[in-house]
Amino acid sequence: MYRSHVLICGGTGCTSSGSHEVMDAFREELRNQKLDREVLIVPTGCHGMCEMGPIVVVYPEGTFYCRVKAEDVKEIVSEHLLKGRIVPRLLYTVSEEAPKVPHYKEIPFYGKQHRIALENCGYINPDNIEEYIVRHGYEALGKALTEMTREQVIEEVKTSGLRGRGGGGFPTGLKWSFCARAQGDKKYVICNADEGDPGAFMDRSILEGDPHCVIEGMMIGAYAIGADEGYIYCRAEYPLAIQRLKTAIEKAEAYGLLGKNIMGTDFSFIVHIKEGAGAFVCGEETALMASIEGQRGMPRPRPPFPANKGLWDKPSNINNVETWANIPYIILHGGDHYASMGTEKSKGTKVFALTGKVKHTGLVEVPMGITLREIIFDIGGGILNDKKFKAVQIGGPSGGCLTEEHLDLPVSYESLAEVGAIMGSGGMVVMDEENCMVDVAKFFLEFTQRESCGKCTPCREGTKQMLLLLNKISEGKGTMEDLDTLHDLAVMVKEMSLCGLGQTAPNPILTTLRYFRDEYVAHVKDKKCPAGVCSALIEYSIDQDLCKRCGLCARNCPVHCIPGDRASGYTIDTERCIRCGTCFEKCPFGAIIKG
């Protein structure tokens, strides 16, 4: 029996900032202090507050230490674990002037969250199946197999109101019912873990922190539709997630929770892991199934839908990681309980990857219906460096950019669609006054254009032409007619593309044209980038009153376009200037003017 548990985040974010070195230091110091039989080190998944990593939480007190380094470990062991005294300098604080927050649950970042899909992430060792079982793991599967018919399981999921968390938001229970009714001697369930949105890490963190909940969800779904085999399609760029999935499958098989006659019933199930090569289009369900089959990942027209003719032409049901992760909770606690959270048509919770110009980036799970303001300012802590909020791009590269007037918008599938955005898989990128919305639209379109599989003409050619127009505008060569053409092209691509990639790729353009048209006009008419981002429209000069003639700008200029000396002063040769911004970054006196 251990008197203390030291939970150390072992997710990708904290691992990259040195959590493994922290774990090693704890193990060594505990041995040195002869505490290794009294204090247990528990490597966990993501705690969510990624930019505060490496994160260490000491139980039973629930003391939250952030940005812990290996050299801090000796003090934590000697002060906290030996003498019972908290180490204040490693505690979380909102600002340097604000008081320290010692306990996990008192940190504002977690205050408005409600964790279901992330319930175990940060609390259990994902490689230890017994820790998952202690927290009611596989009880939902047992309930489904021994107390419920297949039809009752589907009805419970329908009652919950759960909708697909991968983008489209289709009712999960209804989707299952289609596959359950489909005729076929073989059926499959598939987990879409091909998360490819820039800045998104929701599915990765669930798989790294709680792989068993996804496997259990898939097994319940397989039982409901009559499948005995499943695939988890995970991109190869997620090696830690794949490693933990493999371990979870091995442990579940060893415990008799995967394989033949599970829990003494006639239900059998096996699951395979398929590693994807990183093509964004394979997030589309028909392209994903083609990839599993060994074909090139390209979408196909529907109907027939996968529920009738999916993997190897057999009835198949595909949901994403977060959707599957919600299933055990729904079966265990009931569909009515789950439906009591959220809005009338958007039930339960949603996981978002909160990134960009926000003070506290990370992973958050909130009830549907919460406002964007609450997510960005109450949970995220507001805009980085206290700059002015400008926009939030929600829904991944295919989402829409929303403005300050939308901050009090309740987050739901319907409300976001009404203003031109989508829920998507849950990417949320916050932008401040220094972001150029033309450049933002160009960034996301560059991604979707590059990831287009090229099968259908509207997406293949339309995204390319839209990108050409955006480049033209950002270089100050656009016309007002180009703005009309850009809008018409975006509408055409949205309406005519074969799959969801092309159908949603124009969203960043349509929403920025709708809500930030004045920035486009400034690029076209005034040949200016109001945010000072588009390099072709920037000119640098030196304020002679502020210049201290130190020469830092001249010495660091990569093209040597700043002639002068300490006696005569310095000027910028605008003809030779490549507008790289090096002089602006290097000047410590603010003498370089960007305009």
XYZ file of C-alpha atoms in Angstrom:
595
model
C 0.000 0.000 0.000
C 1.425 3.337 -1.070
C 0.825 6.471 0.999
C 1.348 8.828 -1.974
C 0.944 8.652 -5.716
C 2.972 10.943 -7.969
C 1.200 11.282 -11.317
C 3.476 12.486 -14.118
C 2.093 13.374 -17.530
C 3.452 11.049 -20.192
C 1.513 12.476 -23.130
C 3.311 13.665 -26.240
C 3.302 17.312 -25.145
C 4.888 16.756 -21.746
C 7.200 14.077 -23.120
C 8.607 16.588 -25.600
C 9.323 18.997 -22.741
C 11.149 16.422 -20.627
C 8.659 14.445 -18.529
C 10.619 11.201 -18.956
C 13.671 12.838 -17.403
C 11.430 13.988 -14.540
C 10.152 10.414 -14.039
C 13.694 9.033 -14.000
C 14.740 11.695 -11.477
C 11.799 10.820 -9.203
C 12.596 7.113 -9.286
C 16.251 7.745 -8.446
C 15.515 10.241 -5.663
C 12.831 8.030 -4.101
C 15.333 5.158 -3.989
C 17.926 7.439 -2.450
C 15.452 8.542 0.238
C 14.199 4.947 0.704
C 10.671 6.038 -0.266
C 10.279 3.812 -3.315
C 8.005 1.436 -1.355
C 5.890 4.263 0.016
C 5.451 6.487 -3.046
C 4.250 5.187 -6.411
C 5.212 6.894 -9.685
C 2.322 6.774 -12.161
C 2.961 7.794 -15.790
C -0.351 9.128 -17.141
C -1.851 10.564 -20.280
C -2.502 14.218 -21.030
C -3.829 16.447 -18.227
C -4.940 18.996 -20.815
C -2.942 22.026 -19.700
C -0.218 21.304 -22.211
C 1.758 24.552 -22.146
C 2.299 24.103 -18.382
C 4.128 20.804 -18.825
C 5.800 18.761 -17.606
C 2.959 18.376 -15.113
C 3.266 16.499 -11.806
C 0.275 15.913 -9.502
C 0.790 14.513 -6.005
C -2.065 12.566 -4.410
C -3.899 12.256 -2.061
C -3.569 16.033 -1.736
C -4.063 16.729 -5.435
C -1.183 19.210 -5.474
C -0.533 20.446 -9.014
C 3.062 21.243 -9.968
C 3.763 22.701 -13.404
C 6.792 23.153 -15.648
C 8.699 20.721 -13.480
C 12.303 19.985 -14.442
C 14.487 17.077 -13.373
C 16.475 19.405 -11.125
C 13.256 20.284 -9.216
C 12.595 16.696 -8.178
C 14.939 16.582 -5.201
C 13.129 19.532 -3.614
C 9.672 18.018 -4.194
C 10.747 14.736 -2.606
C 12.520 16.276 0.388
C 9.948 18.995 1.072
C 6.594 17.557 -0.007
C 6.960 13.781 0.181
C 9.192 13.706 3.266
C 8.127 16.771 5.264
C 4.619 17.388 3.920
C 5.429 20.951 2.799
C 4.234 22.130 -0.618
C 6.843 23.686 -2.928
C 5.263 27.081 -3.747
C 7.511 28.095 -6.632
C 6.300 25.178 -8.766
C 2.592 25.835 -8.244
C 0.317 27.269 -10.904
C -0.521 30.972 -10.861
C -2.557 33.129 -13.228
C 0.114 35.849 -13.134
C 3.189 36.762 -11.125
C 1.102 39.038 -8.904
C -1.707 36.504 -8.352
C -1.674 33.967 -5.498
C -0.431 30.444 -6.105
C -3.045 27.746 -6.700
C -2.020 24.512 -4.972
C -4.840 22.138 -5.898
C -5.745 20.667 -9.251
C -9.476 21.338 -8.980
C -9.005 25.004 -8.019
C -7.234 25.928 -11.265
C -9.550 28.052 -13.476
C -8.556 26.048 -16.567
C -10.455 23.046 -15.203
C -13.300 24.939 -13.543
C -15.863 24.878 -16.365
C -14.810 21.589 -17.861
C -16.857 18.401 -17.637
C -14.831 15.348 -18.560
C -16.384 12.253 -20.106
C -14.194 11.285 -23.070
C -11.198 12.568 -21.079
C -12.435 11.194 -17.756
C -9.414 8.950 -17.169
C -6.787 10.963 -19.036
C -4.254 12.218 -16.523
C -5.572 9.919 -13.762
C -4.514 6.419 -14.791
C -1.499 4.670 -16.224
C -2.739 3.876 -19.756
C -0.515 0.804 -19.921
C -2.097 -0.694 -16.780
C -5.444 -2.327 -17.544
C -6.114 -2.837 -13.832
C -6.188 0.928 -13.252
C -8.784 1.242 -16.026
C -10.850 -1.588 -14.521
C -10.738 0.012 -11.039
C -12.319 3.141 -12.565
C -15.298 1.071 -13.838
C -13.553 0.010 -17.019
C -15.318 -2.701 -19.049
C -18.367 -2.539 -16.755
C -20.356 -0.974 -19.581
C -19.356 -3.830 -21.877
C -20.437 -6.347 -19.234
C -23.761 -4.541 -18.830
C -24.372 -4.524 -22.576
C -23.483 -8.207 -23.032
C -25.351 -9.597 -20.031
C -28.263 -7.213 -19.414
C -29.142 -5.656 -22.760
C -30.171 -6.829 -26.191
C -28.482 -5.423 -29.264
C -31.555 -3.320 -29.972
C -31.561 -1.922 -26.430
C -27.934 -0.815 -26.781
C -28.750 1.055 -29.988
C -31.821 2.650 -28.412
C -29.757 3.791 -25.418
C -27.273 5.492 -27.755
C -30.160 7.085 -29.657
C -31.648 8.343 -26.387
C -28.321 9.922 -25.443
C -28.428 12.171 -28.502
C -24.732 11.502 -29.148
C -23.660 12.811 -32.538
C -20.494 11.957 -34.412
C -17.588 13.954 -32.991
C -15.493 13.670 -36.138
C -17.014 16.529 -38.096
C -20.410 15.872 -39.644
C -22.343 15.427 -36.425
C -24.561 12.595 -37.681
C -26.621 10.905 -34.900
C -24.561 7.948 -33.718
C -27.423 5.665 -32.680
C -29.175 6.187 -36.014
C -25.968 5.360 -37.855
C -25.618 2.159 -35.851
C -29.209 1.159 -36.601
C -28.581 1.374 -40.357
C -25.642 -1.015 -40.080
C -27.492 -3.334 -37.692
C -30.314 -3.726 -40.251
C -27.973 -4.234 -43.195
C -27.766 -7.730 -44.660
C -24.385 -9.412 -44.603
C -22.557 -12.441 -43.270
C -19.716 -10.226 -42.040
C -19.706 -6.748 -40.501
C -16.981 -4.385 -39.313
C -16.610 -1.529 -36.862
C -13.901 1.029 -37.535
C -12.305 3.721 -35.405
C -11.197 6.767 -37.369
C -8.038 7.972 -35.605
C -6.630 9.699 -38.686
C -6.545 13.087 -36.990
C -4.791 15.495 -39.341
C -6.035 19.023 -38.593
C -3.217 21.506 -37.932
C -3.063 22.093 -34.188
C -5.518 19.305 -33.328
C -4.612 16.614 -30.802
C -7.921 15.515 -29.266
C -7.943 11.941 -30.574
C -4.220 11.493 -30.034
C -4.524 12.446 -26.375
C -7.447 10.086 -25.746
C -5.577 7.182 -27.340
C -2.412 8.008 -25.391
C -4.193 8.538 -22.078
C -7.079 6.052 -22.118
C -6.909 3.547 -25.000
C -9.161 1.009 -23.263
C -12.200 3.326 -23.339
C -11.979 3.454 -27.137
C -11.611 -0.319 -27.412
C -14.528 -0.840 -25.014
C -16.670 1.591 -26.997
C -15.870 -0.244 -30.222
C -16.771 -3.591 -28.640
C -20.135 -2.276 -27.478
C -20.771 -0.930 -30.977
C -19.711 -4.237 -32.521
C -22.113 -6.130 -30.262
C -24.936 -3.757 -31.184
C -24.555 -4.067 -34.956
C -23.506 -7.729 -35.070
C -19.807 -7.334 -35.933
C -16.967 -9.515 -34.707
C -13.988 -7.615 -36.112
C -12.742 -4.044 -35.982
C -10.004 -1.740 -37.230
C -8.391 1.277 -35.617
C -6.991 3.474 -38.383
C -4.314 5.632 -36.775
C -1.792 7.812 -38.575
C 1.800 6.648 -38.230
C 2.814 10.105 -36.902
C 1.221 9.052 -33.605
C 3.788 6.450 -32.451
C 2.986 6.816 -28.749
C -0.752 6.359 -29.370
C -0.073 3.272 -31.482
C 2.265 1.830 -28.855
C -0.320 2.273 -26.110
C -3.084 0.847 -28.291
C -1.000 -2.257 -28.939
C -0.320 -2.664 -25.224
C -4.011 -2.189 -24.402
C -5.049 -4.823 -26.953
C -2.505 -7.304 -25.598
C -3.643 -6.734 -22.008
C -7.342 -6.993 -22.919
C -6.668 -10.265 -24.740
C -4.731 -11.586 -21.746
C -7.678 -10.763 -19.468
C -10.135 -12.469 -21.831
C -11.792 -9.157 -22.715
C -10.894 -9.510 -26.390
C -11.154 -12.668 -28.414
C -13.626 -15.546 -28.269
C -16.712 -15.799 -26.039
C -16.073 -12.594 -24.126
C -17.326 -12.642 -20.502
C -18.760 -16.112 -21.060
C -21.158 -14.966 -23.787
C -21.380 -15.876 -27.452
C -19.924 -12.498 -28.431
C -16.442 -12.570 -29.944
C -14.375 -9.658 -31.165
C -10.891 -8.977 -32.469
C -9.380 -5.607 -33.330
C -6.539 -4.629 -35.649
C -4.449 -1.467 -35.908
C -3.898 -0.023 -39.366
C -1.240 2.684 -39.592
C -2.030 5.413 -42.088
C 0.597 7.273 -44.101
C -0.647 10.725 -43.097
C -2.935 11.704 -45.974
C -5.509 14.170 -44.634
C -8.143 12.916 -47.086
C -8.083 9.517 -45.362
C -10.070 11.134 -42.569
C -13.012 10.821 -44.984
C -14.633 7.481 -44.219
C -14.693 5.952 -47.715
C -11.085 7.017 -48.384
C -10.087 5.538 -45.023
C -11.670 2.200 -45.856
C -9.961 2.154 -49.261
C -6.644 2.680 -47.463
C -7.327 -0.221 -45.066
C -8.003 -2.391 -48.126
C -4.574 -1.488 -49.504
C -5.852 0.879 -52.164
C -5.035 4.540 -52.670
C -6.975 6.595 -50.140
C -9.547 8.348 -52.301
C -13.236 8.965 -51.522
C -15.995 7.357 -53.526
C -19.499 8.564 -54.353
C -22.323 7.645 -51.992
C -24.684 5.771 -52.069
C -23.955 2.999 -51.401
C -23.167 4.107 -47.863
C -20.680 2.206 -45.683
C -23.519 0.900 -43.501
C -24.558 -1.262 -46.461
C -21.349 -1.588 -48.463
C -18.227 -0.545 -46.637
C -14.946 -2.288 -45.861
C -14.407 -5.055 -48.449
C -18.000 -4.386 -49.532
C -19.319 -5.564 -46.153
C -21.626 -3.514 -43.895
C -19.396 -1.277 -41.793
C -19.816 1.329 -39.082
C -17.174 4.008 -38.640
C -16.908 6.546 -35.830
C -14.016 8.665 -34.639
C -12.022 8.245 -31.416
C -13.999 10.724 -29.318
C -17.338 9.232 -30.369
C -16.269 5.736 -29.325
C -14.847 7.109 -26.056
C -18.308 8.395 -25.054
C -20.043 5.031 -25.499
C -19.003 3.290 -22.220
C -20.198 6.305 -20.200
C -23.559 6.316 -21.986
C -24.194 2.608 -21.444
C -23.039 2.717 -17.834
C -24.952 5.856 -16.793
C -27.832 5.782 -19.254
C -28.776 7.742 -22.344
C -31.092 10.068 -20.410
C -28.277 11.115 -18.102
C -25.996 11.919 -21.041
C -28.798 13.804 -22.801
C -29.277 15.997 -19.724
C -26.044 17.766 -20.689
C -25.761 20.130 -23.630
C -28.423 21.785 -25.774
C -31.671 20.567 -27.278
C -30.015 19.143 -30.407
C -26.374 18.966 -29.355
C -26.070 16.683 -26.340
C -23.197 15.846 -24.032
C -19.717 17.308 -24.105
C -17.134 18.167 -26.753
C -13.345 18.036 -26.633
C -11.478 20.975 -28.169
C -7.801 21.570 -28.831
C -7.408 25.185 -27.769
C -4.397 26.699 -29.525
C -3.093 29.953 -30.966
C -2.874 33.346 -29.258
C -4.396 32.231 -25.973
C -2.678 32.180 -22.584
C -3.475 28.578 -21.724
C -3.321 26.308 -24.723
C -4.318 22.702 -24.299
C -7.075 20.153 -24.343
C -10.489 21.026 -22.909
C -13.757 19.106 -22.628
C -16.821 21.258 -22.098
C -20.606 20.808 -22.134
C -22.279 21.637 -25.421
C -23.873 25.077 -25.231
C -20.968 26.762 -23.481
C -20.002 30.031 -25.156
C -16.833 30.774 -27.067
C -16.115 33.547 -24.558
C -16.134 31.065 -21.670
C -13.773 28.711 -23.501
C -11.307 31.390 -24.623
C -11.342 33.729 -21.631
C -12.509 31.709 -18.604
C -10.788 28.433 -19.459
C -8.050 29.660 -21.794
C -7.253 32.690 -19.653
C -7.692 35.255 -22.423
C -5.429 36.504 -25.166
C -1.681 36.074 -24.924
C 0.194 39.193 -23.770
C -3.204 40.839 -23.149
C -3.573 41.810 -26.791
C -6.958 42.376 -28.409
C -9.007 39.363 -29.500
C -9.613 39.325 -33.236
C -10.968 35.957 -34.356
C -11.282 32.283 -33.572
C -11.061 29.657 -36.257
C -13.135 26.650 -35.240
C -13.466 23.290 -36.944
C -9.954 22.665 -38.229
C -8.659 23.776 -41.651
C -12.166 23.380 -43.022
C -13.750 25.486 -40.298
C -14.792 29.096 -40.250
C -13.298 32.237 -38.714
C -15.604 33.971 -36.231
C -15.352 37.460 -34.764
C -15.747 39.255 -31.448
C -19.482 39.546 -32.031
C -19.688 35.731 -31.916
C -17.974 35.321 -28.534
C -21.285 34.821 -26.746
C -22.452 32.260 -29.283
C -23.360 28.940 -27.600
C -21.237 26.190 -29.106
C -23.450 23.640 -30.847
C -23.676 22.031 -34.271
C -26.593 24.242 -35.297
C -25.323 27.572 -33.946
C -21.934 27.196 -35.613
C -23.472 26.205 -38.946
C -25.694 29.293 -38.865
C -22.647 31.595 -38.823
C -20.679 29.675 -41.441
C -18.446 27.543 -39.216
C -18.500 23.860 -38.321
C -17.833 21.865 -35.168
C -15.411 19.663 -37.059
C -13.280 17.385 -34.955
C -12.634 20.155 -32.430
C -9.736 22.357 -33.481
C -9.970 25.899 -32.085
C -7.319 28.455 -33.099
C -7.440 31.851 -31.380
C -6.102 34.937 -33.184
C -5.234 38.448 -32.042
C -4.833 41.859 -33.674
C -1.513 40.853 -35.207
C -3.093 38.167 -37.405
C -3.987 39.008 -41.002
C -7.216 37.276 -42.002
C -6.211 37.095 -45.682
C -3.043 35.316 -44.592
C -5.051 33.025 -42.272
C -7.394 32.029 -45.119
C -4.357 31.416 -47.325
C -2.668 29.259 -44.662
C -5.622 26.920 -44.269
C -6.345 26.769 -48.004
C -2.703 25.894 -48.694
C -3.182 22.927 -46.376
C -6.425 21.650 -47.911
C -5.186 22.267 -51.473
C -2.038 20.270 -50.734
C -4.058 17.465 -49.147
C -6.650 17.217 -51.947
C -6.538 13.733 -53.448
C -7.278 15.205 -56.897
C -10.094 12.814 -57.745
C -12.797 15.394 -58.403
C -12.303 18.494 -60.566
C -14.048 21.077 -58.331
C -11.720 20.366 -55.412
C -8.565 19.682 -57.424
C -8.806 22.761 -59.650
C -11.013 25.000 -57.520
C -8.763 25.023 -54.461
C -5.764 25.738 -56.693
C -7.467 28.720 -58.343
C -8.657 30.092 -55.000
C -5.124 29.874 -53.666
C -3.780 31.725 -56.698
C -6.279 34.517 -56.077
C -5.355 34.724 -52.381
C -1.666 34.946 -53.265
C -2.458 37.699 -55.761
C -4.422 39.644 -53.139
C -1.772 39.217 -50.434
C 0.863 40.560 -52.842
C -1.160 43.719 -53.469
C -1.962 42.771 -57.062
C -5.636 41.913 -56.570
C -8.701 43.732 -57.867
C -12.202 44.149 -56.493
C -13.386 41.779 -59.232
C -11.037 39.165 -57.772
C -12.975 39.281 -54.502
C -16.201 38.463 -56.337
C -14.485 35.691 -58.291
C -13.014 34.282 -55.086
C -16.439 34.164 -53.459
C -18.085 32.522 -56.490
C -15.314 29.941 -56.734
C -15.642 29.139 -53.037
C -19.387 28.562 -53.369
C -18.869 26.351 -56.428
C -16.220 24.199 -54.721
C -18.402 23.879 -51.620
C -21.440 22.723 -53.595
C -19.781 20.535 -56.231
C -16.965 18.641 -54.496
C -17.238 14.906 -53.983
C -16.258 14.609 -50.322
C -16.122 16.576 -47.104
C -12.589 17.859 -47.720
C -13.594 19.819 -50.808
C -17.052 20.694 -49.505
C -15.620 22.431 -46.433
C -12.268 23.694 -47.771
C -13.779 27.081 -48.776
C -15.101 27.809 -45.260
C -12.102 29.917 -44.150
C -12.455 32.010 -47.312
C -16.214 32.438 -47.083
C -16.152 33.439 -43.414
C -13.205 35.835 -43.724
C -14.806 37.445 -46.764
C -18.049 37.727 -44.789
C -16.676 39.037 -41.485
C -13.352 40.646 -42.451
C -14.048 42.039 -45.909
C -12.467 45.366 -44.936
C -9.092 43.615 -44.668
C -9.438 42.212 -48.177
C -10.384 45.672 -49.462
C -7.351 47.202 -47.745
C -5.093 44.699 -49.525
C -6.737 45.455 -52.869
C -7.396 49.205 -52.778
C -4.850 50.581 -50.317
C -2.148 48.001 -51.058
C -1.733 47.655 -47.282
C -1.886 44.753 -44.866
C -3.536 46.235 -41.734
C -1.928 43.593 -39.504
C 1.506 44.039 -41.064
C 1.814 40.359 -41.975
C 1.803 40.130 -45.796
C 5.460 40.810 -46.584
C 4.869 42.170 -50.096
C 2.803 45.014 -48.612
C 5.195 45.947 -45.813
C 7.823 48.672 -45.879
C 10.431 49.057 -43.139
C 11.968 52.361 -42.121
C 14.067 53.678 -39.252
C 12.837 56.286 -36.784
C 15.949 58.412 -36.384
C 14.729 59.843 -33.086
C 14.537 56.374 -31.523
C 17.593 54.920 -33.236
C 20.639 54.556 -30.941
C 22.936 53.807 -33.911
C 24.011 50.515 -32.356
C 24.125 48.806 -35.759
C 22.304 45.642 -34.666
C 19.881 45.941 -37.572
C 22.678 46.336 -40.139
C 24.745 43.462 -38.763
C 21.801 41.056 -38.778
C 20.297 42.014 -42.141
C 20.718 38.917 -44.386
C 20.925 40.983 -47.613
C 22.937 43.916 -46.218
C 20.398 46.539 -47.244
C 20.925 48.818 -44.212
C 23.871 51.087 -45.051
C 25.376 53.584 -42.614
C 27.527 53.802 -39.508
C 27.416 55.162 -35.965
C 28.473 58.618 -37.123
C 26.053 59.103 -40.018
C 23.216 56.842 -38.828
C 21.432 54.035 -40.642
C 18.752 53.890 -43.347
C 16.960 51.022 -45.112
C 17.350 50.561 -48.866
C 13.742 49.680 -49.689
C 14.647 48.543 -53.204
C 16.956 45.821 -51.916
C 14.926 44.982 -48.769
C 13.394 41.487 -48.866
C 10.990 42.329 -46.013
C 12.105 39.437 -43.839
C 11.575 41.404 -40.632
C 14.946 40.522 -39.093
C 15.771 44.159 -38.367
C 12.373 44.655 -36.714
C 12.936 41.647 -34.439
C 16.517 42.527 -33.520
C 16.086 46.213 -32.674
C 15.762 46.536 -28.863
C 14.692 50.199 -29.025
C 11.616 49.956 -31.285
C 13.293 52.174 -33.875
C 12.350 49.966 -36.837
C 8.952 51.025 -38.151
C 6.834 48.481 -39.992
C 4.169 50.020 -42.179
